[in-house]
Amino acid sequence: MDQEPRTESDCDAGFGGMDGVTVEFFGIARRRAGRTRIVVCPGRESIRLGDVLLAAGSRLPGLAGECLDGSRPKGGYLANINACRFTTDPDVMVEAGDHVLLLSADAGG
Amino acid sequence: MAPIPGYHGRFLRIDLDSRTFQRIDWPEGVLRRFIGGTGLGAWLLRHETPDPIDALEAASPLVFVFSPLVGSPLTTSAKFAVLAKSPLTERINDSLSSSHFAISGKRTGHDAIVIVGASDRPTTLVVTPDGVQFESAESEWGLSSRETGVRVKTRLGAGGGGGFQVAAIGPAGERLVHYATISHDARHAGRGGLGAVMGSKRLKAIAVAGDRQVEFADPDRLFKISKDLSKRSLGPATAKYRELGTVDNLVTFNRLGSLPTRNFQSGVFDQAQMLSPESLEADRDRTRTSCAACTIGCEHIFPLSGADGGGVRMEYENLFALGPLCGVSDPDVVLAASHRCDELGLDTISTGASIAFAMECAERGLVDIPGLRFGSTKALLSMIDDIGHRRDWGDLLADGTRAAAEQIGGHSHEFAPHVKGLEIPGYEPRALQAMALGFAVGTRGADHNRSGAYEVDFSPDVGQVDAASETIEAVVRVENEAVLMDSLILCKFLRGVFADRVAGLAELLKPVTGWDVSSDELLETAGRIVTLKKAYNIDQGWTPAEDTLPLRFFDEPLPEGGSAGARLDRRRLSDQITAYNLLRGWTADGYVVD
């Protein structure tokens, strides 16, 4: 995105350890989840974003329905991989140790 | 001839030099071409200012504009625009504010109020359907806008319709601080120093009241769509604003590495959690309120600690500017700082950015201001007072970071955080590079509300910013949507409730005005308004060299966080600006083609 492209090492992959994918919640997602983060899908090296979100939604029912539409963020919400890349595509692959941020798509201030 | 539905068909022009006023009918076609708010205001401003003018000279017009939607049952439509040449940027400035002033102002029987000239003594204008009274404001001079509003309302009594509503300046406006605000009901036409323009006219306040209502073209249809819009405004698209307020952005932006910290030296503030919604609420009884005619209710009021008492409305922008940007994490101090800005009538973004800039200058040894360092709460609070009263170093900072850097020298201009003189809001441009383009080309300088290009950054469809046509087209698209919302005028927090914003806005305008307006026509209108604002700036001396950002953002990569290593590239930004100009139908270097 810039003159010195950001690499994975610039982001914070691995921030939470390699056992599972950490899903971090912000804003309304945090309110509905009732917590700041959760680790899902332990023991998997590579996994679809949609499966990560499904796992998070199944463990946090307050999240499913309002912030998630099954395996993808609901309208008005976005996922971000390792504070680097926004996506709503459930087929994007994430790795063990990655962080998936679930946040509002509306950043108006 | 009967006025077009939604309009009174005329504006009020007040001359403070001669203490006279006149009512002027709109020229044919102007209303449909420029709608209201920002668009109509830009037309009035250019119409009144054909030649270069000093922002603070008497002849400089100050324009209050309503919109055809004001007075309708459409949620969030109680808004008004204020426009003038900015003393901070020397370019066009359009600021929006909300609530009862819009409704009562339109009930005076005018679609806009233009004020020219200057009074020789402190004055309050009292505008009603019967005309204009020029009252002494000697007894309010020196008071806050809040105190002024209370006094003027008490003195004038009930008035017509819903009673008098007052927009006023505080001490900062009186002292011509270049980022002084005009305030009403604790909301502010905040950016660009319109309060200084009002102060230069010795105009302390404007009180409005009336009972003149406009007709609507299709009241039944308008009622139906208003009901539907209100219902949608209570859905998930606005939950963030209702439940948390915009303060929620701070922790999110910090995690993304895009939270401007210590005068834009970093995108990460290690104490950000102390300013999270959860922390702010932990020990405080937060209350919630809304503007007039609004169903969203985004205003979150936090109580002040200690002797100050009362409460203060917190938004992301005042939280970031008076907190992380100055290296301050104590919530009580940030709340108190924001309250002081409100009382003095200071734009919180430019105030925080000016102090943060001075803090960096002090840490680099460029200035010797005792105690002024990042994180110094005492220095933050005292400097706000000094700026508001133009005392000591505050007098220098009262003209904004661009002017201060010219005085301080020593390469300080490289990190003075402004574009065209307007201080950069809380969107780190190295991490949000569509927003960087929006800042660069913005007609009023670094502004997130007129551009809205952060939406492109927060988009899975674009992801990266380069000179690809679809990226630049997206920046133009969101700017067009923003200028339409600012001209109709509706709150931008409604954006998420429209599946197709432009089509949605056209559907709202039809039953109000009776115009069979299409999306294509509205998009053409949006382009016309942006071009008009640019033409005004060219009249006033704009050059292409202004469309850039400070050197820091090109030369210093972000040191940490999710955007570590990010910086702007000169060639790429230049290519983006050229592509933007051509998409606008201007010359490659940004001049308007007649």
PDB file of N, CA and C in Angstrom, chain B residues 14 61 95 115 117 121 141 190 230 235 278 281 335 367 416 420 519 522 569 578:
ATOM      1  N   ILE B  14     -27.892  40.689   5.782  1.00  0.00           N
ATOM      2  CA  ILE B  14     -27.759  41.680   6.858  1.00  0.00           C
ATOM      3  C   ILE B  14     -26.415  42.394   6.704  1.00  0.00           C
ATOM      4  N   PRO B  61     -18.025  37.813   3.962  1.00  0.00           N
ATOM      5  CA  PRO B  61     -19.361  37.349   4.346  1.00  0.00           C
ATOM      6  C   PRO B  61     -19.341  36.104   5.228  1.00  0.00           C
ATOM      7  N   SER B  95     -18.798  24.528   7.785  1.00  0.00           N
ATOM      8  CA  SER B  95     -18.954  23.727   8.994  1.00  0.00           C
ATOM      9  C   SER B  95     -20.434  23.492   9.232  1.00  0.00           C
ATOM     10  N   ILE B 115     -24.381  37.521   6.376  1.00  0.00           N
ATOM     11  CA  ILE B 115     -23.999  38.658   7.213  1.00  0.00           C
ATOM     12  C   ILE B 115     -22.711  39.262   6.659  1.00  0.00           C
ATOM     13  N   GLY B 117     -20.177  43.064   6.593  1.00  0.00           N
ATOM     14  CA  GLY B 117     -19.863  44.251   7.383  1.00  0.00           C
ATOM     15  C   GLY B 117     -19.431  43.886   8.788  1.00  0.00           C
ATOM     16  N   ARG B 121     -19.403  47.796  17.813  1.00  0.00           N
ATOM     17  CA  ARG B 121     -19.506  47.414  19.224  1.00  0.00           C
ATOM     18  C   ARG B 121     -20.134  46.017  19.303  1.00  0.00           C
ATOM     19  N   TRP B 141     -20.278  40.064  26.267  1.00  0.00           N
ATOM     20  CA  TRP B 141     -18.900  39.987  25.760  1.00  0.00           C
ATOM     21  C   TRP B 141     -17.991  39.413  26.842  1.00  0.00           C
ATOM     22  N   GLY B 190     -17.505  23.703  14.122  1.00  0.00           N
ATOM     23  CA  GLY B 190     -16.242  23.678  14.843  1.00  0.00           C
ATOM     24  C   GLY B 190     -14.993  24.020  14.081  1.00  0.00           C
ATOM     25  N   SER B 230     -36.805   6.573  10.168  1.00  0.00           N
ATOM     26  CA  SER B 230     -36.609   6.552  11.623  1.00  0.00           C
ATOM     27  C   SER B 230     -36.450   5.113  12.122  1.00  0.00           C
ATOM     28  N   GLY B 235     -31.710   0.693  13.781  1.00  0.00           N
ATOM     29  CA  GLY B 235     -31.217  -0.658  13.528  1.00  0.00           C
ATOM     30  C   GLY B 235     -29.730  -0.799  13.792  1.00  0.00           C
ATOM     31  N   GLU B 278     -15.080   1.503  27.733  1.00  0.00           N
ATOM     32  CA  GLU B 278     -15.246   0.771  28.988  1.00  0.00           C
ATOM     33  C   GLU B 278     -14.597   1.523  30.148  1.00  0.00           C
ATOM     34  N   GLU B 281     -16.520   4.695  31.064  1.00  0.00           N
ATOM     35  CA  GLU B 281     -17.791   4.419  31.736  1.00  0.00           C
ATOM     36  C   GLU B 281     -17.605   3.815  33.124  1.00  0.00           C
ATOM     37  N   LEU B 335     -11.388  14.930  29.655  1.00  0.00           N
ATOM     38  CA  LEU B 335     -12.741  15.473  29.781  1.00  0.00           C
ATOM     39  C   LEU B 335     -12.692  16.954  30.153  1.00  0.00           C
ATOM     40  N   VAL B 367      11.559  25.445  20.977  1.00  0.00           N
ATOM     41  CA  VAL B 367      10.951  26.498  21.796  1.00  0.00           C
ATOM     42  C   VAL B 367      11.207  26.159  23.258  1.00  0.00           C
ATOM     43  N   ALA B 416       4.510  20.109  11.319  1.00  0.00           N
ATOM     44  CA  ALA B 416       3.290  20.851  11.685  1.00  0.00           C
ATOM     45  C   ALA B 416       2.108  20.124  11.031  1.00  0.00           C
ATOM     46  N   LYS B 420      -3.304  22.672   4.123  1.00  0.00           N
ATOM     47  CA  LYS B 420      -3.862  23.999   3.807  1.00  0.00           C
ATOM     48  C   LYS B 420      -4.100  24.818   5.073  1.00  0.00           C
ATOM     49  N   SER B 519     -30.802   9.773  -9.356  1.00  0.00           N
ATOM     50  CA  SER B 519     -29.440   9.610  -8.830  1.00  0.00           C
ATOM     51  C   SER B 519     -28.435  10.320  -9.724  1.00  0.00           C
ATOM     52  N   LEU B 522     -28.416  13.957  -9.016  1.00  0.00           N
ATOM     53  CA  LEU B 522     -27.763  14.280  -7.741  1.00  0.00           C
ATOM     54  C   LEU B 522     -26.245  14.157  -7.844  1.00  0.00           C
ATOM     55  N   ASP B 569       4.154   7.997  -0.412  1.00  0.00           N
ATOM     56  CA  ASP B 569       5.107   8.109  -1.500  1.00  0.00           C
ATOM     57  C   ASP B 569       4.738   9.323  -2.355  1.00  0.00           C
ATOM     58  N   THR B 578      -3.519  13.733  -9.569  1.00  0.00           N
ATOM     59  CA  THR B 578      -3.786  13.980 -10.994  1.00  0.00           C
ATOM     60  C   THR B 578      -5.017  13.197 -11.448  1.00  0.00           C
TER      61      THR B 578
END
